[in-house]
């Protein structure tokens, strides 16, 4: 076989992992039909030579001598794992100590699909720019991003995959240095049969609210929970499909234990239980917000208001708001005495628990509690409004018709505005494309259904986006994406 016809690994590259380790990466041969699933890696310098067979398209050489020159050669192998004669080689010598390298690279699991990576700047930033090159790779893909902050969040991670995340500092012209810091991480989803974040808060002298989060992974469990409250000489069991209950008619001082038990998807009870007990306010006047009220602004929006506690001892001016529905529990830390919640589910019950926070950001035991239910929208509102880039100066907006179209016509009023202009168009399709946009500008798109006479309803769906352009001057090398600032469904007009 002629040498030119032999499979040769491509794009051989070397990067510094840390002060003692070097990573070598490559791509498979263009024609891998003759190849097996292994590569032979040969590493040599002036004093030694080493060979190793690997199955991945990367190899980490440990314990390198920074003053030594290394020659690294990669051979593809045939179906019998015998190396082909043709190879790719690279020679490298790096003075690691002289290159800026990000420090203290740390990975943390945000949730079952997201990984956050943080780091510190190099010790000597005199030659550095204000950006970092982040390279994310796993067995099937590689992605790069330039960031200005000392963190990066990898979204929609595959829990079964191992991700290697490499961070390069850049020079004043945003060119990455060869030296880098790397970390490998994998999300492990363990079966946790007990519910999470179980808390019990006293609403008044005879009522408590018990809240929790679903066990994981959720698909292994039913939306069914058994709650048992134990008091002195008595106990009572509740069953619910929600992730909360309100229990009234109790002597709160007599409750000494509360358990919550989940149900497997096949209908059998989970043997493990989560336990807690109600937090009781200290003697004297409790530190608790007053006058907690909820106002239904429209079918998807609720406004909460309250007053500061009458007893402010130990309180530092912050609140913990817990919002619980049948599908989720969310927490908000607030400093004002009001909060408006948008994009709520139609015809849904929401429980709001409000607690004052101490100086060390721990909630005081006493809480204010209120329940509210959103209504069904009586005005047709377009659904599932989505913005996507067409090219570096154009955006396509798509949506679905309102759930009830009995009163609607066949047109939609689309309003586009930014800081300097506003335009409106009537369209018949459930999409709209706008061109010649300014990439540095923020655009708000509002879509309204119309009645049989073509008059727009007051209710609308809205989304605000910004095009960010990165890359070289040639259009073919540009990469563009949309930054979603916020999206709302609203009734009537809302000032921006």
PDB file of C-alpha atoms in Angstrom, residues 144-384:
ATOM      1  CA  UNK A 144     -15.398  26.607  22.028  1.00  0.00           C
ATOM      2  CA  UNK A 145     -16.517  29.854  23.637  1.00  0.00           C
ATOM      3  CA  UNK A 146     -14.860  33.149  24.568  1.00  0.00           C
ATOM      4  CA  UNK A 147     -15.970  34.529  27.944  1.00  0.00           C
ATOM      5  CA  UNK A 148     -15.097  37.603  29.977  1.00  0.00           C
ATOM      6  CA  UNK A 149     -16.152  36.274  33.361  1.00  0.00           C
ATOM      7  CA  UNK A 150     -14.315  33.789  35.553  1.00  0.00           C
ATOM      8  CA  UNK A 151     -16.995  31.166  35.089  1.00  0.00           C
ATOM      9  CA  UNK A 152     -18.765  29.148  32.420  1.00  0.00           C
ATOM     10  CA  UNK A 153     -21.915  27.043  32.574  1.00  0.00           C
ATOM     11  CA  UNK A 154     -22.226  23.984  30.357  1.00  0.00           C
ATOM     12  CA  UNK A 155     -25.923  23.445  29.634  1.00  0.00           C
ATOM     13  CA  UNK A 156     -27.863  20.366  28.555  1.00  0.00           C
ATOM     14  CA  UNK A 157     -25.058  18.020  29.537  1.00  0.00           C
ATOM     15  CA  UNK A 158     -25.504  14.314  28.876  1.00  0.00           C
ATOM     16  CA  UNK A 159     -25.318  12.585  32.284  1.00  0.00           C
ATOM     17  CA  UNK A 160     -23.725   9.488  30.728  1.00  0.00           C
ATOM     18  CA  UNK A 161     -20.870  11.464  29.162  1.00  0.00           C
ATOM     19  CA  UNK A 162     -17.536  12.616  30.569  1.00  0.00           C
ATOM     20  CA  UNK A 163     -16.731  16.245  29.716  1.00  0.00           C
ATOM     21  CA  UNK A 164     -13.227  17.708  29.607  1.00  0.00           C
ATOM     22  CA  UNK A 165     -13.254  21.489  30.063  1.00  0.00           C
ATOM     23  CA  UNK A 166     -10.092  23.434  29.225  1.00  0.00           C
ATOM     24  CA  UNK A 167      -9.507  27.119  30.007  1.00  0.00           C
ATOM     25  CA  UNK A 168      -6.900  29.288  28.229  1.00  0.00           C
ATOM     26  CA  UNK A 169      -6.003  32.847  29.195  1.00  0.00           C
ATOM     27  CA  UNK A 170      -5.635  35.239  26.239  1.00  0.00           C
ATOM     28  CA  UNK A 171      -3.226  38.017  25.340  1.00  0.00           C
ATOM     29  CA  UNK A 172      -4.118  41.655  24.660  1.00  0.00           C
ATOM     30  CA  UNK A 173      -5.300  40.701  21.156  1.00  0.00           C
ATOM     31  CA  UNK A 174      -7.590  37.937  22.489  1.00  0.00           C
ATOM     32  CA  UNK A 175      -5.280  35.164  21.236  1.00  0.00           C
ATOM     33  CA  UNK A 176      -5.220  32.161  23.594  1.00  0.00           C
ATOM     34  CA  UNK A 177      -1.951  31.133  25.197  1.00  0.00           C
ATOM     35  CA  UNK A 178      -0.905  27.480  24.639  1.00  0.00           C
ATOM     36  CA  UNK A 179      -0.813  26.807  28.386  1.00  0.00           C
ATOM     37  CA  UNK A 180      -4.159  25.889  29.901  1.00  0.00           C
ATOM     38  CA  UNK A 181      -5.950  24.405  32.884  1.00  0.00           C
ATOM     39  CA  UNK A 182      -8.273  21.420  32.401  1.00  0.00           C
ATOM     40  CA  UNK A 183     -10.776  19.466  34.411  1.00  0.00           C
ATOM     41  CA  UNK A 184     -12.910  16.412  33.608  1.00  0.00           C
ATOM     42  CA  UNK A 185     -16.366  16.008  35.096  1.00  0.00           C
ATOM     43  CA  UNK A 186     -19.419  13.804  34.735  1.00  0.00           C
ATOM     44  CA  UNK A 187     -22.915  14.271  36.129  1.00  0.00           C
ATOM     45  CA  UNK A 188     -23.890  11.186  38.082  1.00  0.00           C
ATOM     46  CA  UNK A 189     -27.643  10.811  38.558  1.00  0.00           C
ATOM     47  CA  UNK A 190     -28.147   8.611  41.554  1.00  0.00           C
ATOM     48  CA  UNK A 191     -31.569   7.346  42.542  1.00  0.00           C
ATOM     49  CA  UNK A 192     -32.590   9.316  45.648  1.00  0.00           C
ATOM     50  CA  UNK A 193     -35.823   7.700  46.785  1.00  0.00           C
ATOM     51  CA  UNK A 194     -36.601  10.257  49.477  1.00  0.00           C
ATOM     52  CA  UNK A 195     -38.043  13.667  48.744  1.00  0.00           C
ATOM     53  CA  UNK A 196     -35.698  16.650  49.028  1.00  0.00           C
ATOM     54  CA  UNK A 197     -35.689  20.014  50.789  1.00  0.00           C
ATOM     55  CA  UNK A 198     -38.329  18.944  53.282  1.00  0.00           C
ATOM     56  CA  UNK A 199     -39.403  21.846  55.477  1.00  0.00           C
ATOM     57  CA  UNK A 200     -42.304  22.546  57.817  1.00  0.00           C
ATOM     58  CA  UNK A 201     -43.160  26.137  58.723  1.00  0.00           C
ATOM     59  CA  UNK A 202     -45.682  27.412  61.228  1.00  0.00           C
ATOM     60  CA  UNK A 203     -48.384  29.602  59.661  1.00  0.00           C
ATOM     61  CA  UNK A 204     -50.242  30.303  62.909  1.00  0.00           C
ATOM     62  CA  UNK A 205     -50.903  28.593  66.247  1.00  0.00           C
ATOM     63  CA  UNK A 206     -52.904  25.749  64.639  1.00  0.00           C
ATOM     64  CA  UNK A 207     -51.593  25.517  61.048  1.00  0.00           C
ATOM     65  CA  UNK A 208     -48.353  24.445  59.356  1.00  0.00           C
ATOM     66  CA  UNK A 209     -47.270  24.214  55.727  1.00  0.00           C
ATOM     67  CA  UNK A 210     -45.058  21.297  54.709  1.00  0.00           C
ATOM     68  CA  UNK A 211     -43.143  21.545  51.408  1.00  0.00           C
ATOM     69  CA  UNK A 212     -40.621  19.335  49.590  1.00  0.00           C
ATOM     70  CA  UNK A 213     -39.112  18.630  46.175  1.00  0.00           C
ATOM     71  CA  UNK A 214     -39.578  15.504  44.078  1.00  0.00           C
ATOM     72  CA  UNK A 215     -37.242  12.502  44.407  1.00  0.00           C
ATOM     73  CA  UNK A 216     -34.834  11.927  41.510  1.00  0.00           C
ATOM     74  CA  UNK A 217     -34.836  10.856  38.811  1.00  0.00           C
ATOM     75  CA  UNK A 218     -38.479  11.932  38.658  1.00  0.00           C
ATOM     76  CA  UNK A 219     -39.452   9.411  35.975  1.00  0.00           C
ATOM     77  CA  UNK A 220     -38.956   6.561  38.475  1.00  0.00           C
ATOM     78  CA  UNK A 221     -41.635   7.911  40.826  1.00  0.00           C
ATOM     79  CA  UNK A 222     -45.337   8.726  40.777  1.00  0.00           C
ATOM     80  CA  UNK A 223     -46.697  12.147  41.678  1.00  0.00           C
ATOM     81  CA  UNK A 224     -48.030  10.755  44.937  1.00  0.00           C
ATOM     82  CA  UNK A 225     -46.860  11.391  48.483  1.00  0.00           C
ATOM     83  CA  UNK A 226     -47.875  10.126  51.925  1.00  0.00           C
ATOM     84  CA  UNK A 227     -47.341  12.565  54.789  1.00  0.00           C
ATOM     85  CA  UNK A 228     -47.667  11.574  58.432  1.00  0.00           C
ATOM     86  CA  UNK A 229     -47.727  14.144  61.227  1.00  0.00           C
ATOM     87  CA  UNK A 230     -47.003  12.870  64.724  1.00  0.00           C
ATOM     88  CA  UNK A 231     -48.256  14.746  67.776  1.00  0.00           C
ATOM     89  CA  UNK A 232     -48.362  13.850  71.433  1.00  0.00           C
ATOM     90  CA  UNK A 233     -50.861  10.989  71.621  1.00  0.00           C
ATOM     91  CA  UNK A 234     -52.007  11.317  68.005  1.00  0.00           C
ATOM     92  CA  UNK A 235     -50.974  11.020  64.382  1.00  0.00           C
ATOM     93  CA  UNK A 236     -52.603  11.811  61.066  1.00  0.00           C
ATOM     94  CA  UNK A 237     -51.735  10.750  57.499  1.00  0.00           C
ATOM     95  CA  UNK A 238     -52.340  12.824  54.364  1.00  0.00           C
ATOM     96  CA  UNK A 239     -52.065  11.788  50.703  1.00  0.00           C
ATOM     97  CA  UNK A 240     -51.444  14.324  47.924  1.00  0.00           C
ATOM     98  CA  UNK A 241     -50.176  14.688  44.361  1.00  0.00           C
ATOM     99  CA  UNK A 242     -48.722  18.109  45.163  1.00  0.00           C
ATOM    100  CA  UNK A 243     -45.307  18.826  46.667  1.00  0.00           C
ATOM    101  CA  UNK A 244     -46.875  20.586  49.662  1.00  0.00           C
ATOM    102  CA  UNK A 245     -49.712  20.306  52.152  1.00  0.00           C
ATOM    103  CA  UNK A 246     -51.338  22.676  54.622  1.00  0.00           C
ATOM    104  CA  UNK A 247     -52.313  20.988  57.873  1.00  0.00           C
ATOM    105  CA  UNK A 248     -54.734  22.815  60.164  1.00  0.00           C
ATOM    106  CA  UNK A 249     -56.387  22.047  63.492  1.00  0.00           C
ATOM    107  CA  UNK A 250     -53.169  21.082  65.254  1.00  0.00           C
ATOM    108  CA  UNK A 251     -51.636  22.108  68.534  1.00  0.00           C
ATOM    109  CA  UNK A 252     -48.326  23.090  66.964  1.00  0.00           C
ATOM    110  CA  UNK A 253     -46.452  22.689  70.234  1.00  0.00           C
ATOM    111  CA  UNK A 254     -47.407  18.985  70.341  1.00  0.00           C
ATOM    112  CA  UNK A 255     -45.953  18.055  66.912  1.00  0.00           C
ATOM    113  CA  UNK A 256     -42.651  16.221  67.275  1.00  0.00           C
ATOM    114  CA  UNK A 257     -42.158  14.546  63.881  1.00  0.00           C
ATOM    115  CA  UNK A 258     -43.292  14.805  60.242  1.00  0.00           C
ATOM    116  CA  UNK A 259     -42.505  12.171  57.591  1.00  0.00           C
ATOM    117  CA  UNK A 260     -42.964  12.208  53.814  1.00  0.00           C
ATOM    118  CA  UNK A 261     -42.910   9.004  51.784  1.00  0.00           C
ATOM    119  CA  UNK A 262     -42.843   8.764  47.981  1.00  0.00           C
ATOM    120  CA  UNK A 263     -44.298   6.134  45.642  1.00  0.00           C
ATOM    121  CA  UNK A 264     -42.416   4.202  42.958  1.00  0.00           C
ATOM    122  CA  UNK A 265     -43.704   4.379  39.388  1.00  0.00           C
ATOM    123  CA  UNK A 266     -45.187   0.874  39.784  1.00  0.00           C
ATOM    124  CA  UNK A 267     -47.383   2.080  42.652  1.00  0.00           C
ATOM    125  CA  UNK A 268     -45.477   0.605  45.595  1.00  0.00           C
ATOM    126  CA  UNK A 269     -44.444   2.735  48.543  1.00  0.00           C
ATOM    127  CA  UNK A 270     -40.807   3.785  48.793  1.00  0.00           C
ATOM    128  CA  UNK A 271     -39.509   2.330  52.076  1.00  0.00           C
ATOM    129  CA  UNK A 272     -37.243   5.324  52.752  1.00  0.00           C
ATOM    130  CA  UNK A 273     -38.852   8.350  54.364  1.00  0.00           C
ATOM    131  CA  UNK A 274     -37.783  11.964  54.851  1.00  0.00           C
ATOM    132  CA  UNK A 275     -38.375  13.484  58.267  1.00  0.00           C
ATOM    133  CA  UNK A 276     -38.550  16.947  59.758  1.00  0.00           C
ATOM    134  CA  UNK A 277     -40.359  18.879  62.457  1.00  0.00           C
ATOM    135  CA  UNK A 278     -41.929  22.335  62.421  1.00  0.00           C
ATOM    136  CA  UNK A 279     -39.709  25.261  63.190  1.00  0.00           C
ATOM    137  CA  UNK A 280     -41.292  27.219  65.970  1.00  0.00           C
ATOM    138  CA  UNK A 281     -40.945  30.987  66.500  1.00  0.00           C
ATOM    139  CA  UNK A 282     -38.989  32.013  69.555  1.00  0.00           C
ATOM    140  CA  UNK A 283     -40.832  33.420  72.538  1.00  0.00           C
ATOM    141  CA  UNK A 284     -41.938  37.012  72.249  1.00  0.00           C
ATOM    142  CA  UNK A 285     -42.886  38.929  69.125  1.00  0.00           C
ATOM    143  CA  UNK A 286     -41.811  36.891  66.055  1.00  0.00           C
ATOM    144  CA  UNK A 287     -39.703  38.422  63.273  1.00  0.00           C
ATOM    145  CA  UNK A 288     -42.207  37.948  60.477  1.00  0.00           C
ATOM    146  CA  UNK A 289     -43.382  40.133  57.555  1.00  0.00           C
ATOM    147  CA  UNK A 290     -46.836  41.696  58.017  1.00  0.00           C
ATOM    148  CA  UNK A 291     -49.789  42.335  55.739  1.00  0.00           C
ATOM    149  CA  UNK A 292     -48.861  39.707  53.174  1.00  0.00           C
ATOM    150  CA  UNK A 293     -51.297  39.999  50.226  1.00  0.00           C
ATOM    151  CA  UNK A 294     -51.585  38.671  46.688  1.00  0.00           C
ATOM    152  CA  UNK A 295     -53.276  40.452  43.777  1.00  0.00           C
ATOM    153  CA  UNK A 296     -54.163  38.704  40.491  1.00  0.00           C
ATOM    154  CA  UNK A 297     -53.059  41.156  37.764  1.00  0.00           C
ATOM    155  CA  UNK A 298     -53.991  38.865  34.870  1.00  0.00           C
ATOM    156  CA  UNK A 299     -54.205  35.189  33.991  1.00  0.00           C
ATOM    157  CA  UNK A 300     -50.434  34.668  34.223  1.00  0.00           C
ATOM    158  CA  UNK A 301     -49.294  37.398  36.648  1.00  0.00           C
ATOM    159  CA  UNK A 302     -49.577  37.789  40.441  1.00  0.00           C
ATOM    160  CA  UNK A 303     -48.315  40.745  42.487  1.00  0.00           C
ATOM    161  CA  UNK A 304     -47.298  40.167  46.124  1.00  0.00           C
ATOM    162  CA  UNK A 305     -46.959  42.969  48.687  1.00  0.00           C
ATOM    163  CA  UNK A 306     -46.149  43.068  52.398  1.00  0.00           C
ATOM    164  CA  UNK A 307     -44.875  45.249  55.227  1.00  0.00           C
ATOM    165  CA  UNK A 308     -41.676  45.018  57.237  1.00  0.00           C
ATOM    166  CA  UNK A 309     -41.739  43.007  60.501  1.00  0.00           C
ATOM    167  CA  UNK A 310     -42.818  44.860  63.608  1.00  0.00           C
ATOM    168  CA  UNK A 311     -39.930  43.192  65.443  1.00  0.00           C
ATOM    169  CA  UNK A 312     -36.730  43.858  63.481  1.00  0.00           C
ATOM    170  CA  UNK A 313     -34.214  42.514  65.991  1.00  0.00           C
ATOM    171  CA  UNK A 314     -31.565  40.547  64.096  1.00  0.00           C
ATOM    172  CA  UNK A 315     -33.207  41.284  60.744  1.00  0.00           C
ATOM    173  CA  UNK A 316     -30.994  42.702  57.985  1.00  0.00           C
ATOM    174  CA  UNK A 317     -33.651  43.909  55.535  1.00  0.00           C
ATOM    175  CA  UNK A 318     -33.943  40.798  53.329  1.00  0.00           C
ATOM    176  CA  UNK A 319     -36.703  38.262  52.738  1.00  0.00           C
ATOM    177  CA  UNK A 320     -36.949  34.678  51.516  1.00  0.00           C
ATOM    178  CA  UNK A 321     -39.947  34.108  49.254  1.00  0.00           C
ATOM    179  CA  UNK A 322     -40.837  30.480  48.485  1.00  0.00           C
ATOM    180  CA  UNK A 323     -43.239  29.879  45.603  1.00  0.00           C
ATOM    181  CA  UNK A 324     -44.733  26.383  45.416  1.00  0.00           C
ATOM    182  CA  UNK A 325     -47.034  24.932  42.751  1.00  0.00           C
ATOM    183  CA  UNK A 326     -47.967  21.441  41.657  1.00  0.00           C
ATOM    184  CA  UNK A 327     -44.923  21.285  39.365  1.00  0.00           C
ATOM    185  CA  UNK A 328     -42.148  23.276  41.036  1.00  0.00           C
ATOM    186  CA  UNK A 329     -40.752  25.044  44.083  1.00  0.00           C
ATOM    187  CA  UNK A 330     -38.694  28.219  43.650  1.00  0.00           C
ATOM    188  CA  UNK A 331     -36.945  30.472  46.153  1.00  0.00           C
ATOM    189  CA  UNK A 332     -36.244  34.205  45.787  1.00  0.00           C
ATOM    190  CA  UNK A 333     -34.137  36.435  48.023  1.00  0.00           C
ATOM    191  CA  UNK A 334     -35.610  39.949  48.031  1.00  0.00           C
ATOM    192  CA  UNK A 335     -34.896  43.325  49.606  1.00  0.00           C
ATOM    193  CA  UNK A 336     -38.086  45.166  48.580  1.00  0.00           C
ATOM    194  CA  UNK A 337     -41.589  44.741  50.017  1.00  0.00           C
ATOM    195  CA  UNK A 338     -43.193  43.631  46.768  1.00  0.00           C
ATOM    196  CA  UNK A 339     -42.639  41.149  43.976  1.00  0.00           C
ATOM    197  CA  UNK A 340     -44.462  40.552  40.701  1.00  0.00           C
ATOM    198  CA  UNK A 341     -44.375  37.041  39.262  1.00  0.00           C
ATOM    199  CA  UNK A 342     -44.867  36.625  35.504  1.00  0.00           C
ATOM    200  CA  UNK A 343     -45.428  33.631  33.204  1.00  0.00           C
ATOM    201  CA  UNK A 344     -47.395  31.624  35.734  1.00  0.00           C
ATOM    202  CA  UNK A 345     -49.470  28.645  34.660  1.00  0.00           C
ATOM    203  CA  UNK A 346     -53.117  29.237  33.823  1.00  0.00           C
ATOM    204  CA  UNK A 347     -55.752  28.043  36.331  1.00  0.00           C
ATOM    205  CA  UNK A 348     -53.089  26.936  38.835  1.00  0.00           C
ATOM    206  CA  UNK A 349     -52.835  27.153  42.620  1.00  0.00           C
ATOM    207  CA  UNK A 350     -49.704  28.826  44.013  1.00  0.00           C
ATOM    208  CA  UNK A 351     -48.585  28.862  47.647  1.00  0.00           C
ATOM    209  CA  UNK A 352     -46.402  31.758  48.795  1.00  0.00           C
ATOM    210  CA  UNK A 353     -44.349  31.577  52.003  1.00  0.00           C
ATOM    211  CA  UNK A 354     -42.506  34.705  53.121  1.00  0.00           C
ATOM    212  CA  UNK A 355     -39.816  34.771  55.830  1.00  0.00           C
ATOM    213  CA  UNK A 356     -37.481  37.456  57.094  1.00  0.00           C
ATOM    214  CA  UNK A 357     -33.758  36.656  56.870  1.00  0.00           C
ATOM    215  CA  UNK A 358     -31.260  37.117  59.678  1.00  0.00           C
ATOM    216  CA  UNK A 359     -27.853  38.736  59.259  1.00  0.00           C
ATOM    217  CA  UNK A 360     -26.324  35.381  58.310  1.00  0.00           C
ATOM    218  CA  UNK A 361     -29.056  34.885  55.666  1.00  0.00           C
ATOM    219  CA  UNK A 362     -30.932  32.223  57.635  1.00  0.00           C
ATOM    220  CA  UNK A 363     -34.739  32.496  57.632  1.00  0.00           C
ATOM    221  CA  UNK A 364     -36.483  33.249  60.912  1.00  0.00           C
ATOM    222  CA  UNK A 365     -38.803  30.348  61.871  1.00  0.00           C
ATOM    223  CA  UNK A 366     -42.040  32.368  61.712  1.00  0.00           C
ATOM    224  CA  UNK A 367     -43.499  32.821  58.237  1.00  0.00           C
ATOM    225  CA  UNK A 368     -46.302  34.625  56.466  1.00  0.00           C
ATOM    226  CA  UNK A 369     -48.343  32.447  54.130  1.00  0.00           C
ATOM    227  CA  UNK A 370     -50.886  33.053  51.385  1.00  0.00           C
ATOM    228  CA  UNK A 371     -52.469  31.028  48.564  1.00  0.00           C
ATOM    229  CA  UNK A 372     -53.614  32.372  45.193  1.00  0.00           C
ATOM    230  CA  UNK A 373     -54.998  30.822  42.008  1.00  0.00           C
ATOM    231  CA  UNK A 374     -54.453  32.146  38.519  1.00  0.00           C
ATOM    232  CA  UNK A 375     -57.464  32.350  36.247  1.00  0.00           C
ATOM    233  CA  UNK A 376     -58.081  31.041  32.751  1.00  0.00           C
ATOM    234  CA  UNK A 377     -57.306  33.667  30.108  1.00  0.00           C
ATOM    235  CA  UNK A 378     -60.490  35.019  28.504  1.00  0.00           C
ATOM    236  CA  UNK A 379     -58.459  36.854  25.835  1.00  0.00           C
ATOM    237  CA  UNK A 380     -56.695  34.848  23.084  1.00  0.00           C
ATOM    238  CA  UNK A 381     -52.913  34.952  23.534  1.00  0.00           C
ATOM    239  CA  UNK A 382     -50.340  33.507  21.061  1.00  0.00           C
ATOM    240  CA  UNK A 383     -48.348  30.664  22.602  1.00  0.00           C
ATOM    241  CA  UNK A 384     -44.766  29.364  22.548  1.00  0.00           C
TER     242      UNK A 384
END
